[in-house]
mmCIF file of C-alpha atoms in Angstrom:
data_model
loop_
_atom_site.group_PDB
_atom_site.id
_atom_site.type_symbol
_atom_site.label_atom_id
_atom_site.label_comp_id
_atom_site.label_asym_id
_atom_site.label_seq_id
_atom_site.Cartn_x
_atom_site.Cartn_y
_atom_site.Cartn_z
ATOM 1 C CA MET A 1 168.922 4.747 106.021
ATOM 2 C CA ALA A 2 172.696 4.945 105.761
ATOM 3 C CA ASN A 3 173.006 3.786 109.372
ATOM 4 C CA ILE A 4 170.849 0.724 108.717
ATOM 5 C CA LYS A 5 172.871 -0.126 105.610
ATOM 6 C CA ASP A 6 176.107 0.283 107.549
ATOM 7 C CA ALA A 7 174.805 -2.003 110.297
ATOM 8 C CA LEU A 8 173.781 -4.637 107.747
ATOM 9 C CA PHE A 9 177.190 -4.406 106.104
ATOM 10 C CA GLU A 10 178.939 -4.871 109.446
ATOM 11 C CA VAL A 11 176.858 -7.950 110.296
ATOM 12 C CA HIS A 12 177.722 -9.561 106.958
ATOM 13 C CA GLU A 13 181.346 -8.467 107.340
ATOM 14 C CA LEU A 14 181.493 -10.213 110.723
ATOM 15 C CA GLU A 15 180.247 -13.462 109.188
ATOM 16 C CA GLU A 16 182.803 -13.211 106.379
ATOM 17 C CA LEU A 17 185.609 -12.797 108.923
ATOM 18 C CA ALA A 18 184.663 -16.129 110.488
ATOM 19 C CA LEU A 19 184.770 -17.897 107.096
ATOM 20 C CA ARG A 20 188.399 -17.007 106.346
ATOM 21 C CA ASP A 21 190.944 -19.818 106.091
ATOM 22 C CA LEU A 22 193.153 -18.853 109.040
ATOM 23 C CA GLU A 23 194.784 -21.060 111.662
ATOM 24 C CA ILE A 24 192.916 -19.383 114.525
ATOM 25 C CA ASN A 25 189.597 -19.887 112.684
ATOM 26 C CA ARG A 26 190.327 -23.614 112.446
ATOM 27 C CA VAL A 27 190.746 -24.057 116.208
ATOM 28 C CA HIS A 28 187.822 -25.998 117.692
ATOM 29 C CA PRO A 29 184.971 -23.619 118.662
ATOM 30 C CA LEU A 30 184.617 -25.157 122.123
ATOM 31 C CA ALA A 31 188.268 -24.456 122.973
ATOM 32 C CA LYS A 32 187.883 -20.818 121.929
ATOM 33 C CA LEU A 33 184.604 -20.416 123.812
ATOM 34 C CA LEU A 34 186.018 -21.885 127.035
ATOM 35 C CA ILE A 35 189.121 -19.713 126.808
ATOM 36 C CA THR A 36 187.004 -16.621 126.182
ATOM 37 C CA ILE A 37 184.817 -17.380 129.203
ATOM 38 C CA SER A 38 187.931 -18.034 131.317
ATOM 39 C CA TYR A 39 189.415 -14.743 130.177
ATOM 40 C CA MET A 40 186.277 -12.819 131.135
ATOM 41 C CA VAL A 41 186.173 -14.472 134.548
ATOM 42 C CA LEU A 42 189.846 -13.592 134.993
ATOM 43 C CA VAL A 43 189.224 -9.970 133.999
ATOM 44 C CA VAL A 44 186.317 -9.396 136.384
ATOM 45 C CA SER A 45 188.142 -11.158 139.252
ATOM 46 C CA TYR A 46 190.492 -8.212 139.776
ATOM 47 C CA HIS A 47 189.802 -5.676 142.504
ATOM 48 C CA LYS A 48 188.258 -2.378 141.453
ATOM 49 C CA TYR A 49 191.483 -0.522 142.297
ATOM 50 C CA ASP A 50 193.905 -3.075 140.784
ATOM 51 C CA ILE A 51 194.608 -1.320 137.496
ATOM 52 C CA TRP A 52 198.246 -2.522 137.390
ATOM 53 C CA GLY A 53 197.081 -6.117 137.554
ATOM 54 C CA LEU A 54 194.668 -5.560 134.663
ATOM 55 C CA LEU A 55 197.155 -3.988 132.257
ATOM 56 C CA PRO A 56 199.033 -7.244 131.336
ATOM 57 C CA LEU A 57 195.722 -8.878 130.364
ATOM 58 C CA ILE A 58 195.735 -6.904 127.137
ATOM 59 C CA ILE A 59 198.067 -9.585 125.774
ATOM 60 C CA TYR A 60 195.097 -11.868 124.964
ATOM 61 C CA PRO A 61 193.173 -9.522 122.605
ATOM 62 C CA ILE A 62 196.425 -8.316 121.029
ATOM 63 C CA VAL A 63 197.573 -11.873 120.210
ATOM 64 C CA LEU A 64 194.130 -12.755 118.857
ATOM 65 C CA MET A 65 194.062 -9.621 116.718
ATOM 66 C CA ARG A 66 197.437 -10.642 115.321
ATOM 67 C CA LEU A 67 196.347 -14.220 114.634
ATOM 68 C CA SER A 68 193.016 -13.176 113.101
ATOM 69 C CA GLU A 69 194.580 -10.324 111.085
ATOM 70 C CA ILE A 70 192.114 -7.826 112.549
ATOM 71 C CA SER A 71 193.464 -4.390 113.393
ATOM 72 C CA LEU A 72 192.902 -2.530 116.655
ATOM 73 C CA LYS A 73 191.127 0.172 114.658
ATOM 74 C CA ASP A 74 188.633 -2.364 113.289
ATOM 75 C CA CYS A 75 188.042 -3.739 116.788
ATOM 76 C CA PHE A 76 187.241 -0.286 118.121
ATOM 77 C CA ARG A 77 184.997 0.341 115.109
ATOM 78 C CA LYS A 78 182.971 -2.767 115.855
ATOM 79 C CA ILE A 79 182.443 -2.052 119.550
ATOM 80 C CA ARG A 80 182.192 1.736 119.323
ATOM 81 C CA GLY A 81 178.468 1.659 120.010
ATOM 82 C CA ILE A 82 178.863 -0.050 123.409
ATOM 83 C CA LEU A 83 181.960 1.730 124.746
ATOM 84 C CA PRO A 84 180.049 4.955 125.596
ATOM 85 C CA LEU A 85 177.687 2.861 127.738
ATOM 86 C CA ILE A 86 180.633 1.567 129.784
ATOM 87 C CA LEU A 87 181.936 5.111 130.172
ATOM 88 C CA PHE A 88 178.505 6.272 131.335
ATOM 89 C CA ILE A 89 178.239 3.470 133.937
ATOM 90 C CA GLY A 90 181.491 4.519 135.607
ATOM 91 C CA LEU A 91 181.104 8.239 135.002
ATOM 92 C CA PHE A 92 180.002 9.052 138.545
ATOM 93 C CA ASN A 93 182.656 6.963 140.312
ATOM 94 C CA PRO A 94 185.110 9.908 140.658
ATOM 95 C CA PHE A 95 182.375 11.930 142.395
ATOM 96 C CA LEU A 96 181.205 9.161 144.722
ATOM 97 C CA ASP A 97 184.601 7.819 145.847
ATOM 98 C CA ARG A 98 186.911 10.758 146.680
ATOM 99 C CA GLU A 99 189.373 9.000 148.927
ATOM 100 C CA VAL A 100 192.927 9.849 147.778
ATOM 101 C CA LEU A 101 194.929 6.633 147.354
ATOM 102 C CA PHE A 102 198.216 8.094 146.085
ATOM 103 C CA MET A 103 199.714 11.107 144.344
ATOM 104 C CA ALA A 104 200.835 11.139 140.707
ATOM 105 C CA GLY A 105 203.175 14.107 140.957
ATOM 106 C CA LYS A 106 200.900 16.853 142.229
ATOM 107 C CA LEU A 107 197.739 15.137 140.968
ATOM 108 C CA PRO A 108 195.755 13.264 143.642
ATOM 109 C CA ILE A 109 194.469 9.891 142.395
ATOM 110 C CA THR A 110 191.253 8.991 144.150
ATOM 111 C CA GLY A 111 189.581 5.617 144.438
ATOM 112 C CA GLY A 112 186.835 6.831 142.109
ATOM 113 C CA ILE A 113 189.283 7.573 139.312
ATOM 114 C CA LEU A 114 190.931 4.174 139.674
ATOM 115 C CA SER A 115 187.608 2.316 139.791
ATOM 116 C CA PHE A 116 186.449 4.249 136.713
ATOM 117 C CA LEU A 117 189.579 3.271 134.789
ATOM 118 C CA THR A 118 189.449 -0.385 135.874
ATOM 119 C CA LEU A 119 185.743 -0.574 134.956
ATOM 120 C CA PHE A 120 186.502 0.780 131.504
ATOM 121 C CA LEU A 121 189.399 -1.648 131.024
ATOM 122 C CA LYS A 122 187.307 -4.610 132.161
ATOM 123 C CA GLY A 123 184.466 -3.675 129.833
ATOM 124 C CA ALA A 124 186.785 -3.060 126.875
ATOM 125 C CA TYR A 125 188.667 -6.336 127.426
ATOM 126 C CA CYS A 126 185.423 -8.344 127.582
ATOM 127 C CA LEU A 127 184.072 -6.638 124.465
ATOM 128 C CA PHE A 128 187.303 -7.286 122.574
ATOM 129 C CA ALA A 129 187.254 -10.958 123.617
ATOM 130 C CA SER A 130 183.583 -11.376 122.608
ATOM 131 C CA PHE A 131 184.068 -9.700 119.254
ATOM 132 C CA LEU A 132 187.193 -11.727 118.454
ATOM 133 C CA LEU A 133 185.403 -14.945 119.419
ATOM 134 C CA ILE A 134 182.559 -14.218 116.967
ATOM 135 C CA ALA A 135 184.974 -12.981 114.283
ATOM 136 C CA THR A 136 187.079 -16.161 114.430
ATOM 137 C CA THR A 137 184.332 -18.684 115.188
ATOM 138 C CA GLY A 138 181.065 -17.442 113.755
ATOM 139 C CA ILE A 139 177.690 -17.501 115.443
ATOM 140 C CA GLU A 140 177.023 -21.111 114.413
ATOM 141 C CA GLY A 141 180.352 -22.213 115.882
ATOM 142 C CA VAL A 142 179.490 -20.537 119.167
ATOM 143 C CA CYS A 143 176.057 -22.212 119.205
ATOM 144 C CA TYR A 144 177.660 -25.580 118.416
ATOM 145 C CA SER A 145 179.979 -25.095 121.417
ATOM 146 C CA LEU A 146 177.035 -24.226 123.643
ATOM 147 C CA ARG A 147 175.313 -27.472 122.621
ATOM 148 C CA LEU A 148 178.509 -29.391 123.440
ATOM 149 C CA LEU A 149 178.321 -27.814 126.900
ATOM 150 C CA LYS A 150 174.845 -29.382 127.179
ATOM 151 C CA LEU A 151 172.995 -26.067 127.135
ATOM 152 C CA PRO A 152 169.289 -26.735 126.354
ATOM 153 C CA GLY A 153 168.601 -26.749 122.643
ATOM 154 C CA ILE A 154 165.679 -24.349 122.963
ATOM 155 C CA LEU A 155 167.951 -21.672 124.475
ATOM 156 C CA VAL A 156 170.592 -22.147 121.779
ATOM 157 C CA ASN A 157 167.913 -21.982 119.077
ATOM 158 C CA GLN A 158 166.543 -18.780 120.579
ATOM 159 C CA PHE A 159 170.016 -17.245 120.618
ATOM 160 C CA LEU A 160 170.779 -18.275 117.030
ATOM 161 C CA LEU A 161 167.394 -17.332 115.563
ATOM 162 C CA THR A 162 167.420 -13.969 117.357
ATOM 163 C CA TYR A 163 170.786 -13.227 115.774
ATOM 164 C CA ARG A 164 169.474 -14.301 112.359
ATOM 165 C CA TYR A 165 166.260 -12.285 112.667
ATOM 166 C CA ILE A 166 168.150 -9.109 113.522
ATOM 167 C CA THR A 167 169.332 -8.911 109.908
ATOM 168 C CA VAL A 168 165.788 -9.645 108.682
ATOM 169 C CA LEU A 169 164.423 -6.834 110.843
ATOM 170 C CA MET A 170 167.101 -4.419 109.634
ATOM 171 C CA LYS A 171 166.355 -5.267 105.984
ATOM 172 C CA GLU A 172 162.660 -4.644 106.529
ATOM 173 C CA ALA A 173 163.395 -1.370 108.333
ATOM 174 C CA ASN A 174 165.616 -0.330 105.454
ATOM 175 C CA ALA A 175 162.850 -1.152 102.929
ATOM 176 C CA VAL A 176 160.247 0.816 104.918
ATOM 177 C CA TYR A 177 162.513 3.833 105.278
ATOM 178 C CA GLN A 178 163.478 3.723 101.600
ATOM 179 C CA ALA A 179 159.801 3.656 100.581
ATOM 180 C CA TYR A 180 159.132 6.650 102.850
ATOM 181 C CA SER A 181 162.080 8.570 101.378
ATOM 182 C CA LEU A 182 160.793 8.029 97.841
ATOM 183 C CA ARG A 183 157.353 9.381 98.823
ATOM 184 C CA ALA A 184 158.815 12.347 100.721
ATOM 185 C CA PRO A 185 161.882 13.505 98.783
ATOM 186 C CA GLY A 186 164.046 16.176 100.350
ATOM 187 C CA GLU A 187 162.998 15.454 103.926
ATOM 188 C CA LYS A 188 165.638 14.732 106.554
ATOM 189 C CA GLY A 189 164.565 11.930 108.852
ATOM 190 C CA VAL A 190 161.016 10.775 109.526
ATOM 191 C CA LYS A 191 158.278 13.115 110.696
ATOM 192 C CA TYR A 192 157.301 12.609 114.324
ATOM 193 C CA LYS A 193 153.611 12.265 113.403
ATOM 194 C CA ILE A 194 154.074 9.126 111.316
ATOM 195 C CA TRP A 195 156.509 7.256 113.559
ATOM 196 C CA GLY A 196 153.643 5.115 114.853
ATOM 197 C CA SER A 197 152.337 4.097 111.420
ATOM 198 C CA LEU A 198 155.846 3.294 110.160
ATOM 199 C CA LEU A 199 156.594 1.162 113.193
ATOM 200 C CA GLY A 200 153.263 -0.606 112.729
ATOM 201 C CA GLN A 201 154.098 -1.372 109.101
ATOM 202 C CA LEU A 202 157.541 -2.586 110.112
ATOM 203 C CA PHE A 203 155.977 -4.845 112.743
ATOM 204 C CA LEU A 204 153.479 -6.359 110.269
ATOM 205 C CA ARG A 205 156.108 -6.840 107.558
ATOM 206 C CA SER A 206 158.435 -8.515 110.076
ATOM 207 C CA ILE A 207 155.672 -10.929 111.136
ATOM 208 C CA ASP A 208 154.949 -11.831 107.499
ATOM 209 C CA ARG A 209 158.641 -12.307 106.733
ATOM 210 C CA ALA A 210 159.171 -14.383 109.874
ATOM 211 C CA GLY A 211 156.198 -16.590 108.914
ATOM 212 C CA ASN A 212 157.630 -17.153 105.446
ATOM 213 C CA LEU A 213 161.033 -18.016 106.892
ATOM 214 C CA TYR A 214 159.517 -20.462 109.351
ATOM 215 C CA GLU A 215 157.578 -22.206 106.572
ATOM 216 C CA SER A 216 160.800 -22.456 104.560
ATOM 217 C CA MET A 217 162.536 -24.005 107.562
ATOM 218 C CA LEU A 218 159.734 -26.571 107.948
ATOM 219 C CA LEU A 219 159.993 -27.478 104.272
ATOM 220 C CA ARG A 220 163.707 -28.130 104.783
ATOM 221 C CA GLY A 221 163.032 -30.542 107.624
ATOM 222 C CA PHE A 222 163.235 -28.280 110.694
ATOM 223 C CA GLU A 223 161.859 -30.177 113.724
ATOM 224 C CA GLY A 224 162.764 -27.858 116.573
ATOM 225 C CA GLU A 225 166.525 -28.423 116.477
ATOM 226 C CA TYR A 226 168.589 -26.123 114.262
ATOM 227 C CA TYR A 227 171.140 -28.008 112.182
ATOM 228 C CA LEU A 228 174.586 -26.630 112.957
ATOM 229 C CA THR A 229 177.407 -26.977 110.457
ATOM 230 C CA GLY A 230 181.105 -27.469 111.197
ATOM 231 C CA LYS A 231 180.738 -30.314 113.694
ATOM 232 C CA ARG A 232 184.038 -32.084 114.380
ATOM 233 C CA LYS A 233 186.032 -33.636 117.186
ATOM 234 C CA ALA A 234 188.745 -31.731 119.011
ATOM 235 C CA GLU A 235 192.312 -32.521 117.950
ATOM 236 C CA GLY A 236 195.700 -32.163 119.591
ATOM 237 C CA LYS A 237 196.184 -28.566 118.479
ATOM 238 C CA ASP A 238 192.823 -27.633 120.008
ATOM 239 C CA TYR A 239 193.841 -29.085 123.383
ATOM 240 C CA ALA A 240 197.208 -27.323 123.052
ATOM 241 C CA TYR A 241 195.458 -23.998 122.388
ATOM 242 C CA PHE A 242 193.333 -24.403 125.496
ATOM 243 C CA VAL A 243 196.202 -25.526 127.763
ATOM 244 C CA LEU A 244 198.520 -22.775 126.505
ATOM 245 C CA TRP A 245 196.078 -19.958 127.200
ATOM 246 C CA ALA A 246 194.958 -21.472 130.506
ATOM 247 C CA GLY A 247 198.627 -21.555 131.569
ATOM 248 C CA ILE A 248 199.174 -17.946 130.495
ATOM 249 C CA PHE A 249 196.088 -16.829 132.427
ATOM 250 C CA LEU A 250 197.307 -18.675 135.513
ATOM 251 C CA ILE A 251 200.698 -16.993 135.260
ATOM 252 C CA LEU A 252 199.093 -13.574 134.827
ATOM 253 C CA ARG A 253 196.786 -14.053 137.821
ATOM 254 C CA VAL A 254 199.054 -15.859 140.255
ATOM 255 C CA GLY A 255 202.609 -15.927 138.916
ATOM 256 C CA ILE A 256 203.176 -12.190 138.499
ATOM 257 C CA ARG A 257 201.712 -11.425 141.934
ATOM 258 C CA TYR A 258 203.964 -14.104 143.476
ATOM 259 C CA LEU A 259 207.065 -12.703 141.748
ATOM 260 C CA MET A 260 206.229 -9.152 142.922
ATOM 261 C CA LYS A 261 206.295 -10.373 146.529
#
């Protein structure tokens, strides 16, 4: 139950971060979304052994953390559940690719070790960028940007409503687990024999709650297109933000390599 409560708290905390009155939060959502996508494309464009080329790219999440007043510790706390998955994906690289590329003192550095490290860096950079985008823009700002990019409304609605229903599902799961704990005091966890019945109850409660929410949406005029708040035109500072970061990315990808030659 504590884990569900913690997850609910983190979801609400993420939404509160996006509502703060900071300069980076006021930048147009489309500019931030395009820069985030560009950054991810830049990150994955590096060769699997090019760890030295990837290292300078940390400047983007660090600057955004500074501007959004979010610490590195908080960033790691938010993405801690996904980082082990990235580590697991690249875990076997050192065993599959044993070609020695260079020596670090007496330690042979194989291609597998380098590809493992670059995979971890790429994954961490993309997670940092995604988290900082949501933390400074909010889910509705991201969906608004997707609509500006002419993404079909049904896909954007699915994305937004799925995000919204995650909290509904977690609240229902918390209520079911709390009811079970009150009927079985002193027990740690849920007995294996009643997992099925609890999941069934959770499923039925979620359907009822989703039906009530949908009826509420219809009463408020929902006609298949979710009303997104915060619509506004891009201003000069938004264009400047986009051009500045696009220039920095170009320098990092092309300029540094040219200077090294």
